[in-house]
Short mmCIF file of C-alpha atoms in Angstrom, two decimals:
data_model
loop_
_atom_site.label_atom_id
_atom_site.label_comp_id
_atom_site.label_asym_id
_atom_site.label_seq_id
_atom_site.Cartn_x
_atom_site.Cartn_y
_atom_site.Cartn_z
CA ASN A 263 0.03 -0.03 0.02
CA ALA A 264 1.53 3.12 -1.24
CA GLY A 265 -0.64 5.47 0.68
CA VAL A 266 0.01 8.11 3.11
CA MET A 267 1.11 6.35 6.35
CA GLN A 268 0.80 8.18 9.72
CA ASN A 269 2.02 6.69 13.14
CA PRO A 270 1.02 6.12 16.07
CA ARG A 271 -2.75 6.06 14.91
CA HIS A 272 -3.59 6.50 18.62
CA LEU A 273 -1.63 8.57 21.30
CA VAL A 274 -2.37 9.26 24.97
CA ARG A 275 -0.29 11.88 26.86
CA ARG A 276 -0.71 13.59 30.18
CA ARG A 277 -0.87 17.43 30.32
CA GLY A 278 2.58 18.63 30.25
CA GLN A 279 4.06 15.78 28.00
CA GLU A 280 5.32 16.05 24.57
CA ALA A 281 3.54 14.66 21.56
CA ARG A 282 5.48 13.52 18.31
CA LEU A 283 3.24 12.53 15.41
CA ARG A 284 4.88 11.08 12.23
CA CYS A 285 3.65 11.17 8.51
CA SER A 286 5.12 9.55 5.52
CA PRO A 287 4.01 10.68 2.20
CA MET A 288 2.73 8.80 -0.58
CA LYS A 289 5.80 7.59 -2.79
CA GLY A 290 6.45 10.25 -5.03
CA HIS A 291 5.15 12.82 -3.35
CA SER A 292 7.38 15.63 -2.07
CA HIS A 293 4.72 18.07 -0.31
CA VAL A 294 3.04 17.18 2.85
CA TYR A 295 0.14 19.20 4.80
CA TRP A 296 -1.00 18.92 8.36
CA TYR A 297 -4.70 19.56 9.30
CA ARG A 298 -6.26 19.07 12.74
CA GLN A 299 -10.00 18.03 13.24
CA LEU A 300 -11.78 18.84 16.43
CA PRO A 301 -14.94 16.97 17.50
CA GLU A 302 -17.90 17.97 15.05
CA GLU A 303 -15.72 20.03 13.03
CA GLY A 304 -14.22 20.26 9.59
CA LEU A 305 -10.41 19.75 9.20
CA LYS A 306 -8.10 23.16 9.78
CA PHE A 307 -5.05 23.54 7.88
CA MET A 308 -2.24 23.87 10.38
CA VAL A 309 1.27 23.75 7.97
CA TYR A 310 2.61 23.02 4.52
CA LEU A 311 5.93 21.70 4.07
CA GLN A 312 8.35 20.49 1.25
CA LYS A 313 11.40 18.76 1.95
CA GLU A 314 13.58 20.72 4.61
CA ASN A 315 11.15 23.82 4.04
CA ILE A 316 8.32 25.36 5.80
CA ILE A 317 6.11 26.84 3.24
CA ASP A 318 3.06 28.15 5.11
CA GLU A 319 2.61 27.68 8.85
CA SER A 320 -0.14 30.45 9.04
CA GLY A 321 -2.67 27.77 10.73
CA MET A 322 -0.19 26.40 13.43
CA PRO A 323 -0.25 28.01 16.84
CA LYS A 324 2.56 30.03 17.62
CA GLU A 325 3.61 28.48 20.92
CA ARG A 326 4.25 24.64 21.50
CA PHE A 327 3.67 23.39 18.09
CA SER A 328 6.38 22.85 15.33
CA ALA A 329 6.82 20.80 12.16
CA GLU A 330 9.81 19.37 9.99
CA PHE A 331 10.11 17.62 7.08
CA PRO A 332 13.88 16.50 6.96
CA LYS A 333 15.61 15.53 3.67
CA GLU A 334 15.47 11.76 5.04
CA GLY A 335 12.60 10.22 7.16
CA PRO A 336 9.08 11.12 7.84
CA SER A 337 7.46 14.44 8.35
CA ILE A 338 7.19 15.07 12.31
CA LEU A 339 4.39 17.27 14.01
CA ARG A 340 5.67 18.10 17.77
CA ILE A 341 3.47 19.38 20.43
CA GLN A 342 5.26 20.28 23.39
CA GLN A 343 3.82 20.60 26.94
CA VAL A 344 0.43 19.19 25.72
CA VAL A 345 -2.96 20.41 27.32
CA ARG A 346 -6.26 18.97 27.10
CA GLY A 347 -7.55 21.23 24.34
CA ASP A 348 -5.00 19.55 21.90
CA SER A 349 -7.01 16.62 22.15
CA ALA A 350 -7.84 16.12 18.34
CA ALA A 351 -7.39 13.97 15.32
CA TYR A 352 -4.21 15.16 13.32
CA PHE A 353 -4.33 14.23 9.58
CA CYS A 354 -1.58 14.49 7.22
CA ALA A 355 -1.87 14.62 3.49
CA SER A 356 0.52 14.57 0.72
CA SER A 357 0.68 15.93 -3.12
CA PRO A 358 3.00 15.41 -5.84
CA ASP A 359 5.39 18.18 -7.19
CA ARG A 360 2.96 21.14 -6.42
CA ALA A 361 1.31 22.27 -9.73
CA LEU A 362 -2.02 24.59 -9.63
CA GLN A 363 -5.02 22.47 -8.23
CA GLU A 364 -3.03 19.42 -7.06
CA THR A 365 -5.42 17.04 -5.26
CA GLN A 366 -4.17 16.22 -1.54
CA TYR A 367 -4.16 12.76 -0.45
CA PHE A 368 -4.71 11.85 3.08
CA GLY A 369 -3.66 9.61 5.91
CA PRO A 370 -5.44 7.71 8.36
CA GLY A 371 -4.78 10.18 11.23
CA THR A 372 -3.43 10.31 14.57
CA ARG A 373 -5.87 10.67 17.31
CA LEU A 374 -4.25 12.23 20.37
CA LEU A 375 -5.96 12.04 23.69
CA VAL A 376 -4.62 14.64 26.56
CA LEU A 377 -5.39 13.15 30.11
CA ASP B 278 -15.95 33.08 9.74
CA GLN B 279 -16.76 30.29 8.18
CA GLN B 280 -15.55 30.43 4.36
CA VAL B 281 -16.97 26.88 3.44
CA LYS B 282 -20.50 26.04 4.68
CA GLN B 283 -22.24 22.75 4.47
CA ASN B 284 -25.51 23.78 6.16
CA SER B 285 -26.98 20.29 6.55
CA PRO B 286 -25.29 18.31 9.27
CA SER B 287 -27.04 14.81 8.05
CA LEU B 288 -29.03 13.61 5.30
CA SER B 289 -31.09 10.29 4.83
CA VAL B 290 -31.75 8.65 1.18
CA GLN B 291 -33.29 5.51 0.11
CA GLU B 292 -30.69 3.18 -1.69
CA GLY B 293 -31.07 3.66 -5.54
CA ARG B 294 -32.18 7.29 -5.25
CA ILE B 295 -30.18 10.35 -5.78
CA SER B 296 -27.85 12.09 -2.95
CA ILE B 297 -27.52 15.79 -3.23
CA LEU B 298 -24.98 17.33 -0.83
CA ASN B 299 -24.79 21.08 -0.80
CA CYS B 300 -21.74 23.44 -0.04
CA ASP B 301 -21.73 27.21 -0.09
CA TYR B 302 -18.77 29.52 -0.02
CA THR B 303 -17.76 33.28 0.66
CA ASN B 304 -14.34 33.70 -0.56
CA SER B 305 -14.33 34.62 -4.24
CA MET B 306 -10.59 33.86 -4.33
CA PHE B 307 -11.53 29.85 -4.07
CA ASP B 308 -10.75 28.45 -7.59
CA TYR B 309 -10.44 24.65 -7.07
CA PHE B 310 -12.93 22.67 -4.94
CA LEU B 311 -12.96 19.05 -4.13
CA TRP B 312 -15.17 16.46 -2.18
CA TYR B 313 -14.00 13.97 0.21
CA LYS B 314 -15.48 11.43 1.84
CA LYS B 315 -14.83 10.05 5.49
CA TYR B 316 -15.42 6.97 7.50
CA PRO B 317 -15.05 7.00 11.28
CA ALA B 318 -11.42 6.48 12.54
CA GLU B 319 -10.16 6.81 8.87
CA GLY B 320 -8.62 9.54 7.11
CA PRO B 321 -10.56 11.81 4.36
CA THR B 322 -10.57 9.95 0.78
CA PHE B 323 -10.59 11.97 -2.19
CA LEU B 324 -13.90 11.52 -4.44
CA ILE B 325 -13.95 14.26 -7.04
CA SER B 326 -12.97 17.77 -7.81
CA ILE B 327 -13.65 20.79 -9.99
CA SER B 328 -11.77 23.80 -11.34
CA SER B 329 -13.45 27.19 -11.24
CA ILE B 330 -13.51 27.28 -15.11
CA LYS B 331 -15.84 24.39 -15.29
CA ASP B 332 -19.50 24.17 -13.95
CA LYS B 333 -19.69 20.36 -14.16
CA ASN B 334 -17.53 17.34 -13.56
CA GLU B 335 -18.53 13.77 -13.54
CA ASP B 336 -17.06 10.45 -12.51
CA GLY B 337 -19.12 7.48 -12.50
CA ARG B 338 -21.78 7.61 -10.17
CA PHE B 339 -20.29 11.09 -8.62
CA THR B 340 -21.02 14.26 -10.34
CA VAL B 341 -19.95 17.82 -8.91
CA PHE B 342 -21.94 21.01 -9.97
CA LEU B 343 -20.20 24.55 -9.29
CA ASN B 344 -22.47 27.67 -9.45
CA LYS B 345 -19.88 30.54 -9.37
CA SER B 346 -22.40 33.29 -9.33
CA ALA B 347 -24.30 31.80 -6.49
CA LYS B 348 -21.02 30.58 -4.75
CA HIS B 349 -22.54 27.29 -4.46
CA LEU B 350 -21.50 23.60 -5.32
CA SER B 351 -23.20 20.26 -5.00
CA LEU B 352 -22.31 16.66 -5.26
CA HIS B 353 -24.72 14.22 -6.59
CA ILE B 354 -24.30 10.53 -6.01
CA VAL B 355 -26.75 8.53 -8.20
CA PRO B 356 -27.37 5.93 -7.50
CA SER B 357 -27.01 5.86 -3.93
CA GLN B 358 -25.58 2.58 -2.07
CA PRO B 359 -25.23 1.60 1.27
CA GLY B 360 -21.70 1.78 1.12
CA ASP B 361 -21.87 5.62 0.52
CA SER B 362 -22.89 6.06 3.95
CA ALA B 363 -20.14 8.30 5.34
CA VAL B 364 -19.41 12.03 6.23
CA TYR B 365 -18.81 13.99 3.22
CA PHE B 366 -16.64 17.15 3.38
CA CYS B 367 -16.47 19.98 0.92
CA ALA B 368 -12.95 21.76 0.63
CA ALA B 369 -11.62 24.70 -1.35
CA GLU B 370 -8.36 26.07 -2.19
CA THR B 371 -7.40 29.41 -3.54
CA GLY B 372 -3.98 28.21 -5.16
CA ALA B 373 -2.41 31.50 -4.88
CA GLY B 374 0.71 30.74 -3.54
CA SER B 375 -0.85 28.93 -0.45
CA TYR B 376 -2.35 25.62 -0.98
CA GLN B 377 -4.07 25.07 2.27
CA LEU B 378 -7.54 23.65 2.01
CA THR B 379 -10.48 24.99 3.59
CA PHE B 380 -13.08 22.50 4.80
CA GLY B 381 -16.81 22.62 5.66
CA LYS B 382 -17.92 20.74 8.87
CA GLY B 383 -19.32 17.79 6.64
CA THR B 384 -22.57 16.13 6.21
CA LYS B 385 -23.23 12.89 7.27
CA LEU B 386 -24.95 10.64 4.54
CA SER B 387 -26.98 7.76 5.58
CA VAL B 388 -28.29 5.49 2.86
CA ILE B 389 -30.76 3.10 3.94
CA PRO B 390 -31.26 -0.10 2.31
#
């Protein structure tokens, strides 16, 4: 299966701990996007990355959240000092070399629960 | 401010009939629209898209219609099947240097056998 892969699928953290979410894009895709979905809401854009570059982080909270997409390995969304409000489903999407109107394909998501 | 709105949280349709899901948007800069289908505990699955230069796009049982003047699009599924039961999200993109998708809150479709 060459789809977008995310791990872990479920993550439980206590308040104040760190959460690391991983995303491997589809084969041949070099663009990665992270979205967050709160209960009963649509998905909200967080950040758009290419290899070693953050292109658009306008949807990312300014504090505690960071993202990277290194030359080798998966993209990482890192949440430091988690709070209960961070509990949500986090989805990663990927697309091939960016052209206008390129479809984004989503992974299965990581469901983060903060106790 | 919600730029993409799906005003019907849920819709029930008999198997074999047509399902029509609606979506309205407010941002006139949107030029690309997508529909995704989502099952519980899974990620959104791409269904069909339409560029703002078109008013209709068809793929098998799925057809998307775009009315730019009304800032409205709709997804038609015909005939509806029980396996179509899922949450459907409308999404839009401006494409002007930022490729973030703006999503509606979704419509839960139930197809009754």
